XYZ file of C-alpha atoms in Angstrom:
731
model
C -3.668 -14.869 52.392
C -2.194 -17.753 50.378
C 1.326 -17.828 48.964
C 0.245 -16.567 45.564
C -1.649 -13.581 46.927
C 1.153 -12.762 49.333
C 3.806 -12.875 46.667
C 1.807 -10.689 44.318
C 1.103 -8.144 47.028
C 4.804 -7.793 47.780
C 6.052 -7.247 44.269
C 5.111 -6.812 40.654
C 5.802 -10.364 39.537
C 6.558 -11.090 35.915
C 3.763 -11.635 33.452
C 5.015 -15.140 32.664
C 5.347 -15.996 36.349
C 1.823 -14.826 37.072
C 0.403 -16.776 34.138
C 2.204 -19.944 35.140
C 1.099 -19.662 38.743
C -2.423 -18.417 38.374
C -3.936 -19.321 35.055
C -2.473 -22.543 33.704
C -4.712 -21.846 30.762
C -3.500 -24.113 28.029
C -0.311 -25.849 29.042
C -1.867 -28.858 30.726
C -1.118 -27.715 34.274
C -3.471 -28.634 37.076
C -4.655 -26.001 39.504
C -6.278 -26.504 42.869
C -7.682 -23.800 45.075
C -10.186 -23.282 47.834
C -13.300 -21.354 46.906
C -14.409 -19.515 50.033
C -18.118 -19.018 50.588
C -17.398 -16.955 53.681
C -19.480 -14.170 55.104
C -19.482 -11.267 52.692
C -17.614 -8.278 53.965
C -18.137 -6.580 50.617
C -21.286 -5.120 49.180
C -22.273 -4.806 45.525
C -23.658 -1.403 44.737
C -24.957 -1.194 48.270
C -26.753 -4.527 47.873
C -26.076 -7.600 50.028
C -23.611 -10.083 48.667
C -24.660 -13.571 49.730
C -21.281 -14.954 48.673
C -18.684 -14.357 45.966
C -21.000 -15.639 43.267
C -24.412 -14.267 44.200
C -25.821 -10.825 44.921
C -29.563 -10.488 45.522
C -31.195 -7.089 45.301
C -34.355 -6.053 47.202
C -36.375 -6.273 43.962
C -35.307 -9.947 43.664
C -32.868 -9.278 40.854
C -30.119 -11.881 41.093
C -26.638 -10.827 40.008
C -24.442 -13.823 39.219
C -20.737 -13.171 39.031
C -18.940 -14.812 36.103
C -15.157 -15.084 36.226
C -14.732 -16.581 32.760
C -14.858 -14.481 29.593
C -17.666 -14.208 27.065
C -16.520 -14.160 23.438
C -19.608 -15.447 21.681
C -19.378 -19.041 22.908
C -22.117 -18.735 25.533
C -20.045 -19.406 28.643
C -21.639 -16.429 30.398
C -25.111 -17.956 30.081
C -24.002 -21.537 30.732
C -22.236 -20.708 33.979
C -25.144 -18.534 35.079
C -27.476 -21.484 34.465
C -25.372 -23.725 36.681
C -25.336 -21.196 39.534
C -29.037 -20.412 39.120
C -29.919 -24.107 39.104
C -28.427 -24.687 42.536
C -29.700 -21.311 43.748
C -33.268 -22.179 42.702
C -33.835 -18.596 41.613
C -36.162 -16.995 39.086
C -34.225 -17.169 35.804
C -36.165 -14.226 34.368
C -34.570 -11.980 37.002
C -30.984 -13.131 36.507
C -28.277 -10.768 35.339
C -24.498 -11.100 35.368
C -21.335 -9.139 36.010
C -17.605 -9.733 35.780
C -15.537 -9.578 38.949
C -12.137 -8.066 38.246
C -8.825 -9.887 38.544
C -7.752 -7.276 41.083
C -10.748 -8.133 43.257
C -9.922 -11.803 42.807
C -6.390 -11.199 44.019
C -7.531 -9.108 46.979
C -10.045 -11.772 48.003
C -7.643 -14.716 47.925
C -8.786 -15.773 44.446
C -12.390 -16.161 45.542
C -13.502 -16.738 41.948
C -10.705 -19.123 41.072
C -9.372 -19.292 37.525
C -10.271 -16.468 35.122
C -8.846 -18.245 32.071
C -11.272 -18.976 29.246
C -9.616 -21.237 26.700
C -9.201 -24.873 25.850
C -12.993 -25.227 26.138
C -12.503 -25.150 29.906
C -14.842 -22.356 30.974
C -17.578 -24.684 32.192
C -15.854 -28.045 32.410
C -13.238 -26.836 34.901
C -15.442 -24.624 37.074
C -18.829 -26.364 37.115
C -18.303 -27.876 40.550
C -17.377 -24.784 42.507
C -19.775 -22.389 40.760
C -22.639 -24.808 41.430
C -21.582 -24.981 45.067
C -21.567 -21.178 45.114
C -25.208 -21.167 44.019
C -26.135 -23.974 46.399
C -24.453 -22.270 49.360
C -26.330 -19.045 48.665
C -29.644 -20.928 48.536
C -28.967 -22.616 51.881
C -28.134 -19.253 53.465
C -31.276 -17.595 52.060
C -33.474 -20.424 53.311
C -31.816 -20.267 56.723
C -32.470 -16.517 56.905
C -36.164 -17.072 56.161
C -36.358 -19.873 58.716
C -34.822 -17.634 61.390
C -37.281 -14.879 60.560
C -40.171 -17.300 61.056
C -38.466 -19.100 63.949
C -38.929 -22.470 62.271
C -36.520 -25.254 61.247
C -34.926 -24.697 57.827
C -35.874 -28.270 56.951
C -39.517 -27.143 56.845
C -38.751 -24.574 54.126
C -38.542 -24.960 50.388
C -36.979 -22.631 47.805
C -38.262 -22.307 44.266
C -37.947 -19.509 41.716
C -36.587 -17.011 44.272
C -39.450 -17.674 46.686
C -39.021 -19.449 50.023
C -42.079 -21.242 51.372
C -42.646 -22.533 54.885
C -44.422 -25.693 53.857
C -46.510 -26.358 57.022
C -47.923 -22.813 57.236
C -47.764 -21.708 53.614
C -45.933 -18.489 54.523
C -43.776 -17.109 51.729
C -40.923 -14.650 51.397
C -38.804 -13.657 48.412
C -35.035 -13.834 48.167
C -34.801 -10.072 48.032
C -36.650 -9.726 51.343
C -34.186 -11.904 53.257
C -30.976 -11.224 51.315
C -29.556 -8.785 53.852
C -30.070 -11.249 56.684
C -28.718 -14.127 54.584
C -25.487 -12.237 53.919
C -24.764 -12.321 57.675
C -25.199 -16.080 58.068
C -22.186 -18.361 58.319
C -21.816 -20.272 55.080
C -22.460 -24.020 55.005
C -19.475 -26.341 54.997
C -21.294 -29.045 53.064
C -23.109 -28.079 49.853
C -24.809 -31.064 48.200
C -25.413 -30.679 44.473
C -28.435 -31.724 42.459
C -28.448 -34.773 40.261
C -28.427 -33.513 36.655
C -31.589 -35.498 35.986
C -33.386 -33.089 38.317
C -32.190 -29.908 36.591
C -34.845 -27.362 35.624
C -32.597 -24.441 34.539
C -29.299 -26.090 33.664
C -29.575 -28.574 30.820
C -32.294 -26.514 29.135
C -32.071 -24.542 25.848
C -32.589 -21.170 27.520
C -32.037 -17.909 25.695
C -28.621 -16.361 26.089
C -28.273 -13.494 28.513
C -26.031 -11.410 26.250
C -28.059 -11.465 23.035
C -30.370 -8.503 23.607
C -27.579 -5.989 24.221
C -25.791 -7.146 21.093
C -28.928 -6.784 18.990
C -29.714 -3.302 20.287
C -26.134 -2.060 20.146
C -26.007 -1.535 23.888
C -23.087 -3.921 24.241
C -19.774 -2.044 24.436
C -16.695 -3.825 23.149
C -13.180 -2.692 23.925
C -12.890 -0.979 20.574
C -16.010 1.103 21.410
C -14.952 2.234 24.865
C -14.990 5.965 25.606
C -13.583 7.608 28.731
C -13.436 11.307 29.655
C -10.335 12.990 28.246
C -9.300 9.861 26.375
C -6.634 9.938 23.671
C -6.051 7.333 20.989
C -2.984 5.484 19.762
C -2.030 3.592 16.623
C 1.016 1.350 16.536
C 3.340 -0.285 14.040
C 5.667 -3.122 14.968
C 8.526 -4.333 12.819
C 6.881 -6.548 10.186
C 9.786 -9.023 10.280
C 9.644 -11.423 13.209
C 12.463 -10.582 15.592
C 13.208 -7.212 13.966
C 13.666 -3.884 15.748
C 13.250 -0.149 15.257
C 16.387 1.391 13.769
C 15.252 5.018 13.449
C 12.261 7.302 12.818
C 11.723 11.036 12.472
C 9.047 12.056 14.973
C 9.405 15.726 14.074
C 8.153 15.064 10.541
C 4.610 14.378 11.761
C 4.554 16.280 15.072
C 2.618 19.204 13.591
C -0.128 17.118 11.983
C -3.672 17.821 13.292
C -4.453 16.144 16.617
C -1.049 14.527 17.101
C 0.068 14.640 20.739
C 3.186 12.480 20.802
C 5.251 9.962 18.856
C 6.853 7.261 21.002
C 8.927 4.153 20.618
C 7.320 1.141 22.298
C 9.842 -1.419 23.433
C 12.598 -2.068 20.939
C 10.435 -3.076 17.986
C 7.453 -0.704 17.649
C 6.488 2.944 17.160
C 3.174 4.498 18.215
C 1.449 7.805 17.533
C -0.856 9.300 20.165
C -3.558 11.670 18.899
C -7.003 12.972 19.718
C -8.677 10.446 17.393
C -7.550 7.036 16.243
C -7.846 7.956 12.572
C -5.537 10.924 13.042
C -3.099 8.737 14.928
C -3.210 6.093 12.180
C -2.893 8.634 9.369
C 0.121 10.240 11.023
C 1.672 6.827 11.595
C 1.199 5.989 7.911
C 3.089 9.171 7.019
C 5.949 8.428 9.411
C 9.073 7.016 7.842
C 10.462 4.210 9.982
C 13.707 2.422 9.288
C 13.754 -1.158 10.535
C 16.572 -3.412 11.591
C 15.073 -6.585 10.176
C 17.403 -8.848 12.103
C 18.319 -12.479 11.462
C 14.933 -13.647 10.115
C 14.668 -11.388 7.064
C 15.276 -14.275 4.664
C 12.879 -16.772 6.245
C 10.177 -18.018 3.850
C 7.457 -20.640 3.662
C 9.803 -22.701 1.495
C 12.649 -22.573 4.010
C 10.253 -23.467 6.837
C 8.878 -26.401 4.835
C 12.403 -27.712 4.290
C 13.115 -27.449 8.016
C 10.024 -29.519 8.780
C 10.663 -32.021 5.999
C 14.042 -32.840 7.541
C 12.297 -33.658 10.811
C 10.102 -36.333 9.214
C 13.018 -38.748 9.037
C 15.169 -37.425 11.899
C 16.513 -39.989 14.345
C 15.582 -37.989 17.436
C 11.921 -37.519 18.323
C 9.818 -37.209 21.472
C 7.403 -40.106 21.909
C 3.786 -39.254 22.675
C 2.189 -42.681 22.308
C 3.786 -46.091 21.990
C 2.172 -49.531 21.894
C 3.848 -52.775 20.882
C 6.736 -52.884 18.389
C 6.099 -50.757 15.310
C 9.513 -51.385 13.785
C 8.953 -55.142 13.789
C 5.393 -54.737 12.508
C 6.619 -52.701 9.550
C 9.436 -55.135 8.777
C 7.103 -58.136 8.797
C 4.193 -56.423 6.999
C 2.791 -57.963 3.844
C 2.202 -54.418 2.619
C 2.865 -50.894 3.817
C 1.142 -47.618 2.979
C 2.867 -44.268 3.443
C 1.573 -40.719 3.057
C 2.816 -37.279 4.052
C 0.443 -34.499 5.097
C 1.023 -30.866 6.038
C -0.857 -28.046 7.698
C -0.154 -24.300 7.281
C 0.016 -21.338 9.611
C -3.419 -19.905 10.455
C -4.341 -16.504 11.855
C -7.029 -16.049 14.519
C -8.379 -13.067 12.531
C -10.845 -11.952 15.202
C -13.346 -9.406 13.893
C -12.351 -7.062 16.699
C -8.597 -6.424 16.411
C -6.423 -6.265 19.503
C -7.112 -3.209 21.652
C -6.827 -1.908 25.193
C -7.360 1.348 27.016
C -4.854 2.137 29.747
C -4.522 4.879 32.350
C -1.236 5.131 34.241
C -0.011 7.179 37.159
C 3.006 6.489 39.388
C 0.567 5.112 41.976
C -1.933 3.126 39.897
C -2.508 1.527 36.514
C -5.943 0.640 35.105
C -6.663 -1.247 31.887
C -9.923 -1.858 30.030
C -9.617 -4.677 27.509
C -11.234 -7.732 25.940
C -9.293 -10.684 27.338
C -9.683 -14.424 27.675
C -7.740 -14.319 30.917
C -8.146 -11.335 33.210
C -5.402 -12.554 35.543
C -2.875 -12.836 32.725
C -3.903 -9.364 31.527
C -3.376 -8.031 35.057
C 0.082 -9.590 35.188
C 1.013 -8.061 31.820
C -0.285 -4.663 32.923
C 1.615 -4.772 36.225
C 4.853 -5.773 34.536
C 4.594 -2.976 31.958
C 3.453 -0.447 34.564
C 6.342 -1.188 36.887
C 3.882 -1.440 39.762
C 2.785 -4.189 42.161
C -0.245 -6.089 40.899
C -2.151 -4.776 43.933
C -1.835 -1.257 42.466
C -3.214 -2.322 39.091
C -6.619 -3.343 37.812
C -8.062 -4.794 34.623
C -11.694 -4.321 33.639
C -12.769 -7.146 31.379
C -15.036 -6.436 28.422
C -16.915 -8.845 26.144
C -14.644 -9.996 23.325
C -15.300 -9.409 19.646
C -13.714 -12.804 19.034
C -10.982 -14.622 20.894
C -10.239 -18.096 19.484
C -7.144 -18.284 21.732
C -5.474 -15.066 20.567
C -6.567 -13.134 23.657
C -5.579 -15.849 26.127
C -2.011 -16.773 26.915
C -0.225 -13.775 25.363
C -1.184 -10.148 26.142
C 1.274 -8.215 24.003
C -1.279 -5.506 23.190
C -1.938 -4.876 26.892
C 1.749 -4.411 27.539
C 1.966 -1.969 24.618
C -1.075 0.006 25.801
C 0.389 0.464 29.273
C 3.798 1.492 27.934
C 2.099 4.089 25.729
C -0.080 5.353 28.586
C 3.034 5.876 30.698
C 4.003 8.569 28.186
C 0.818 10.483 29.067
C 0.465 10.078 32.867
C -3.070 10.427 34.195
C -4.645 10.350 30.717
C -6.512 7.305 29.428
C -5.130 6.201 26.057
C -6.883 3.685 23.838
C -4.613 1.597 21.638
C -6.217 -0.092 18.614
C -4.284 -2.329 16.277
C -5.121 -1.845 12.615
C -6.300 -4.930 10.745
C -2.909 -5.112 9.075
C -1.102 -4.924 12.411
C -3.385 -7.635 13.752
C -2.665 -9.916 10.797
C 1.093 -9.352 10.808
C 1.603 -9.816 14.545
C -0.597 -12.706 15.540
C 0.177 -15.881 17.403
C -0.343 -18.374 14.650
C -1.690 -21.894 14.532
C 1.549 -23.912 14.386
C 2.850 -25.247 11.091
C 3.445 -29.019 10.947
C 4.049 -31.898 8.595
C 3.192 -35.532 9.277
C 4.450 -38.758 7.766
C 2.253 -41.800 8.373
C 3.194 -45.395 7.612
C 0.761 -48.288 8.038
C 1.642 -51.968 8.264
C -0.873 -54.439 6.803
C -0.939 -58.220 7.052
C -1.795 -60.555 4.179
C -5.501 -60.100 4.914
C -5.291 -56.335 4.712
C -5.675 -55.866 8.455
C -3.922 -52.924 10.085
C -1.177 -54.314 12.320
C 0.942 -51.228 12.900
C 1.073 -47.451 12.483
C 3.955 -45.013 12.772
C 2.933 -41.371 12.835
C 5.798 -38.866 12.818
C 4.887 -35.218 13.331
C 7.489 -32.615 12.498
C 6.884 -29.025 13.414
C 6.315 -26.280 15.847
C 5.690 -26.492 19.576
C 3.302 -23.953 21.080
C 4.583 -24.546 24.573
C 8.169 -23.953 23.453
C 7.071 -20.516 22.263
C 4.840 -19.550 25.198
C 5.454 -21.804 28.207
C 8.926 -23.288 27.574
C 9.210 -24.361 31.211
C 6.467 -26.925 30.500
C 8.617 -28.803 27.978
C 9.947 -31.970 29.589
C 12.729 -33.943 27.891
C 11.876 -32.318 24.590
C 8.225 -33.329 24.796
C 5.325 -30.915 24.306
C 2.145 -32.765 25.363
C -0.067 -30.336 23.402
C 1.484 -31.648 20.172
C -0.243 -34.998 20.750
C -3.804 -33.751 21.243
C -6.200 -36.450 20.078
C -3.408 -39.005 19.744
C -2.717 -40.064 23.327
C -3.271 -43.534 24.686
C -5.966 -42.157 26.978
C -6.739 -39.658 29.674
C -9.155 -36.838 30.273
C -7.826 -34.511 27.563
C -7.674 -36.686 24.476
C -7.543 -40.344 23.477
C -6.864 -41.777 20.047
C -9.964 -43.976 20.096
C -8.470 -46.841 18.081
C -6.816 -50.055 19.200
C -3.818 -50.655 16.922
C -1.545 -53.514 18.046
C 1.688 -51.698 17.218
C 1.646 -47.933 17.395
C 4.239 -45.180 17.554
C 3.382 -41.486 17.486
C 6.323 -39.142 17.897
C 7.326 -35.523 17.313
C 10.446 -33.947 15.882
C 10.319 -30.410 17.273
C 11.222 -27.773 14.687
C 10.552 -24.158 15.687
C 10.653 -21.493 12.957
C 10.722 -17.824 14.069
C 6.999 -17.286 13.395
C 5.416 -17.155 16.898
C 2.920 -19.958 17.563
C -0.246 -19.699 19.613
C -3.339 -21.532 20.805
C -5.663 -21.299 17.807
C -9.191 -22.593 18.350
C -8.958 -26.378 18.442
C -5.162 -26.173 18.718
C -3.229 -29.282 17.603
C -6.341 -31.436 17.558
C -7.216 -29.776 14.229
C -4.336 -31.036 12.125
C -3.844 -34.255 14.115
C -7.410 -35.281 13.275
C -6.843 -34.508 9.599
C -3.680 -36.590 9.559
C -5.126 -39.621 11.317
C -8.666 -39.633 9.950
C -7.679 -39.013 6.341
C -4.910 -41.604 6.495
C -7.275 -44.198 7.949
C -9.553 -43.390 5.047
C -6.608 -44.079 2.727
C -6.066 -47.426 4.432
C -9.752 -48.299 4.107
C -9.860 -47.552 0.391
C -6.518 -49.250 -0.268
C -7.753 -52.450 1.390
C -11.279 -52.345 -0.031
C -12.915 -51.754 3.332
C -15.851 -49.518 4.158
C -14.448 -46.489 6.059
C -17.137 -46.799 8.718
C -16.621 -50.511 9.247
C -12.839 -50.128 9.473
C -13.268 -47.548 12.216
C -15.871 -49.600 14.042
C -13.545 -52.584 14.152
C -10.659 -50.520 15.529
C -13.011 -48.899 18.074
C -14.285 -52.082 19.654
C -12.617 -51.175 22.962
C -13.571 -47.488 22.810
C -17.346 -47.324 23.350
C -17.698 -43.547 23.700
C -15.833 -42.902 20.442
C -17.950 -45.573 18.787
C -21.201 -44.146 20.138
C -20.771 -40.731 18.495
C -19.601 -42.325 15.251
C -22.642 -44.593 15.207
C -24.914 -41.648 15.999
C -23.581 -39.807 12.960
C -23.827 -42.851 10.715
C -27.432 -43.431 11.742
C -28.434 -39.783 11.314
C -26.844 -39.438 7.881
C -28.074 -42.846 6.695
C -24.641 -44.270 5.916
C -26.122 -47.696 5.166
C -28.198 -46.180 2.348
C -26.909 -44.749 -0.932
C -26.317 -41.010 -0.944
C -28.346 -38.894 -3.380
C -27.085 -38.853 -6.953
C -23.858 -36.859 -7.239
C -23.400 -36.589 -3.449
C -20.416 -38.200 -1.725
C -19.726 -38.763 1.958
C -16.750 -38.615 4.270
C -16.326 -39.487 7.944
C -14.120 -38.279 10.777
C -14.040 -38.632 14.558
C -11.860 -37.566 17.456
C -11.769 -36.998 21.179
C -10.443 -33.757 22.572
C -11.018 -31.145 25.261
C -12.863 -33.783 27.248
C -15.521 -34.537 24.602
C -16.154 -37.171 21.965
C -17.181 -35.952 18.501
C -17.783 -37.305 15.019
C -18.973 -35.900 11.707
C -20.093 -36.950 8.259
C -19.864 -34.479 5.374
C -21.850 -34.680 2.155
C -20.281 -32.920 -0.829
C -20.473 -32.682 -4.572
C -17.753 -31.661 -7.019
C -18.831 -30.273 -10.390
C -16.965 -31.249 -13.583
C -15.190 -27.876 -13.480
C -13.895 -28.708 -9.986
C -16.277 -26.488 -8.023
C -16.855 -27.885 -4.539
C -20.199 -27.703 -2.782
C -20.489 -28.836 0.829
C -24.166 -29.665 1.181
C -24.510 -31.038 4.676
C -22.555 -31.967 7.774
C -24.021 -34.169 10.464
C -22.157 -33.911 13.753
C -22.498 -35.818 17.000
C -20.997 -34.732 20.298
C -20.836 -36.277 23.743
C -19.721 -33.650 26.269
C -20.823 -35.733 29.227
C -23.309 -33.119 30.431
C -25.194 -30.693 28.200
C -25.644 -27.430 30.107
C -27.499 -25.653 27.288
C -28.365 -27.754 24.211
C -29.106 -24.704 22.079
C -25.687 -23.258 22.803
C -24.063 -26.578 21.975
C -25.775 -26.577 18.580
C -24.667 -22.996 17.979
C -21.104 -23.830 18.956
C -21.005 -26.832 16.640
C -22.295 -24.689 13.782
C -19.850 -21.898 14.589
C -16.941 -24.299 14.871
C -17.713 -25.579 11.382
C -17.668 -22.032 10.013
C -14.217 -21.626 11.518
C -12.948 -25.076 10.563
C -14.269 -24.993 7.015
C -12.937 -21.472 6.479
C -9.521 -22.791 7.427
C -9.886 -25.790 5.130
C -11.092 -23.769 2.156
C -8.992 -20.617 2.411
C -6.884 -20.364 5.549
C -3.179 -20.156 4.958
C -0.598 -17.682 6.199
C 2.524 -17.707 4.058
C 5.895 -16.219 4.922
C 8.207 -14.207 2.652
C 11.196 -12.115 3.685
C 10.566 -12.952 7.331
C 7.025 -11.590 7.427
C 3.445 -12.775 6.947
C 2.129 -12.032 3.447
C -1.607 -11.937 4.241
C -2.431 -8.488 5.668
C -6.229 -8.284 5.403
C -9.347 -10.221 4.483
C -8.750 -9.735 0.752
C -5.883 -12.221 1.005
C -7.168 -14.116 4.058
C -10.869 -14.566 3.233
C -13.653 -15.932 5.375
C -16.270 -18.453 4.356
C -19.418 -16.788 2.989
C -23.024 -17.537 3.842
C -23.802 -19.222 0.514
C -20.879 -21.603 1.051
C -22.053 -22.801 4.446
C -23.548 -26.288 4.529
C -26.593 -27.364 6.459
C -25.442 -28.522 9.892
C -27.349 -31.130 11.882
C -26.183 -31.611 15.456
C -26.795 -34.754 17.477
C -26.139 -34.303 21.203
C -25.576 -37.589 23.011
C -24.494 -36.717 26.570
C -23.596 -39.924 28.368
C -23.029 -38.302 31.788
C -20.328 -38.890 34.327
C -17.868 -36.326 32.983
C -17.697 -32.722 31.777
C -16.336 -32.059 28.299
C -15.813 -28.937 26.229
C -17.936 -27.782 23.343
C -16.382 -24.799 21.549
C -13.325 -26.552 20.135
C -13.661 -30.332 19.703
C -15.987 -30.321 16.696
C -13.846 -27.903 14.690
C -11.352 -30.732 14.280
C -13.686 -33.085 12.401
C -14.910 -30.532 9.841
C -11.915 -30.565 7.495
C -11.142 -34.314 7.500
C -14.779 -35.238 6.913
C -14.856 -32.922 3.888
C -11.460 -34.099 2.618
C -12.577 -37.720 2.806
C -15.786 -36.863 0.958
C -13.782 -35.054 -1.737
C -11.730 -38.204 -2.276
C -14.917 -40.246 -2.598
C -16.170 -37.746 -5.198
C -12.985 -37.248 -7.230
C -10.465 -39.961 -6.430
C -8.045 -37.216 -5.393
C -6.417 -37.311 -1.999
C -5.733 -33.784 -0.715
C -2.913 -33.886 1.828
C -2.199 -30.198 2.281
C -4.482 -27.239 2.821
C -6.109 -24.915 1.930
C -8.368 -26.333 -0.771
C -8.270 -23.076 -2.750
C -4.885 -24.029 -4.196
C -6.018 -27.442 -5.483
C -7.685 -28.522 -8.701
C -10.653 -30.581 -7.544
C -11.658 -31.908 -10.955
C -11.939 -35.668 -11.061
C -8.706 -37.613 -11.295
């Protein structure tokens, strides 16, 4: 047992401590662990487990265990493809299951990291899951060779069939699985060259689609357990506020109501036989709130706080090259612009929910989560039990986008409520309004950019000052070092695996004045890369137009030493036909970035009618994720990311008044509609040699490409979102 497992078995460690130690989901921590492929002591439904990743049934059904979460992004299928590729099994007989975080803990973290965020599901686990499949194949082949009393080197595996090549004898995986489970695992598991892939790298159908189409798929909100009760909850709408008083007796006699309870110091819940009865009773309950010190906070006061940071003397430096101060002093011309980006809500279609069952000896939770280990830690902390006496059963997510990752406030609430009804499962569902008012919001920031130009109009220096919120300060404050939050600089770093700026600018300074309003921040799909790409790519567009340069050619010149950035930009330019005039009335805009390990670029084509109505006709996107595990899923993720990114650009804004979020439902926080969605053309240009993410990088280029195209169409430079509040008629 390693130190982590031992410490968890001894005590119920804190949720934060468990997250820091075990998940390292978003904060930039590195995590190393040994993935054991040891002899399986466990069985799966009475069937032999070859190793932690693979169970083979007598009928040749292959069960592949997936530790990461499925929330529509296709990770379940992609990881299964990687395991199946090295296993050389029959893909038509593959199915999947989730191991639980409790099993992971008991087995010395055999499945490694459960966290699914930061586009890391495949890129951070590809190596060890492939080795899991390869180890199982070697063991199955060895079992067949022993049965035939021949060398394993004379045997070949293909599509779940093992053939003894000299004699032609054949046996299926299911026929030797029991014997294979008893074989010592190999210590060396060579992996295939991606050029030889036959399952991975192919546009195979997703494994989770059929159940969704038929309604068989059960989400957390659908879950039913024998004797289950339901709970509705209301938290103080003002951030940092508390419960002052409530009159439980006033609703105690309403139909179906079982109990009214205070949850922590800031929320009240009603437990009833149905959720609607619980919610209706809660609506009738008069609650008096202590709104606390944030009752007067507003969007205007937050904006003023951030504006002050734009010119503050103190700032944490994220990227520095040369001498920006001297470059600005000696410039023949300078250009300055200030941009801003609002709070955004995750607004998952399935609101936060969890079902919990608590006894003094054991706590069980059923919930959609992006990180089963973090959910287990939250459950254990709330239950007051060691993690070894708790379990979390992970369910497919009806949307995640980061909200169900690092913070599990709803799990904690569900367990605290269940403790009021020992031995009875209680399902907590947040109303849409509760979900909107108590999110973890995309951080609010402002950015002041100043460019130095020489007498030829060449860019000689750039100072980029970001003022605004730090996600790590709100979630993982121990990861802040000397006032610096590395997540703030996504897409703007000098280099590295996570994000590189992609431009060579002789004198460069990118810094951050941390200003943290009381609205809680969170990891919102694409995270800081979203607004950073808007700031940089739109400002470079300003520089190009101010100096009479073609936006593509300006970028190409600055990218001369960044071939991977340049390759995706060129792929987009070629696909869209940048060197040819756009159709009459159509205008184009470019954007590129590198984030989450991948290189992406986009070109948007838009038109703006005389009355200011915007139409986004087409977006061409190129992505280089290194390796493409499932091209069809990559295309779907690019398209989906544009739905999310364009929704944010068009409509997404959470405003604050009297210390609370004003947008409580989709009538005030709308989603993009089908007739507004442009045609999306995806160009996949995997260059190999690295593993990048897919679900988040391309979201960042959607808005800036459209904003740059709007400027080309109207002459108006939009520097704050959403677009719904701007008059887009020509300047």
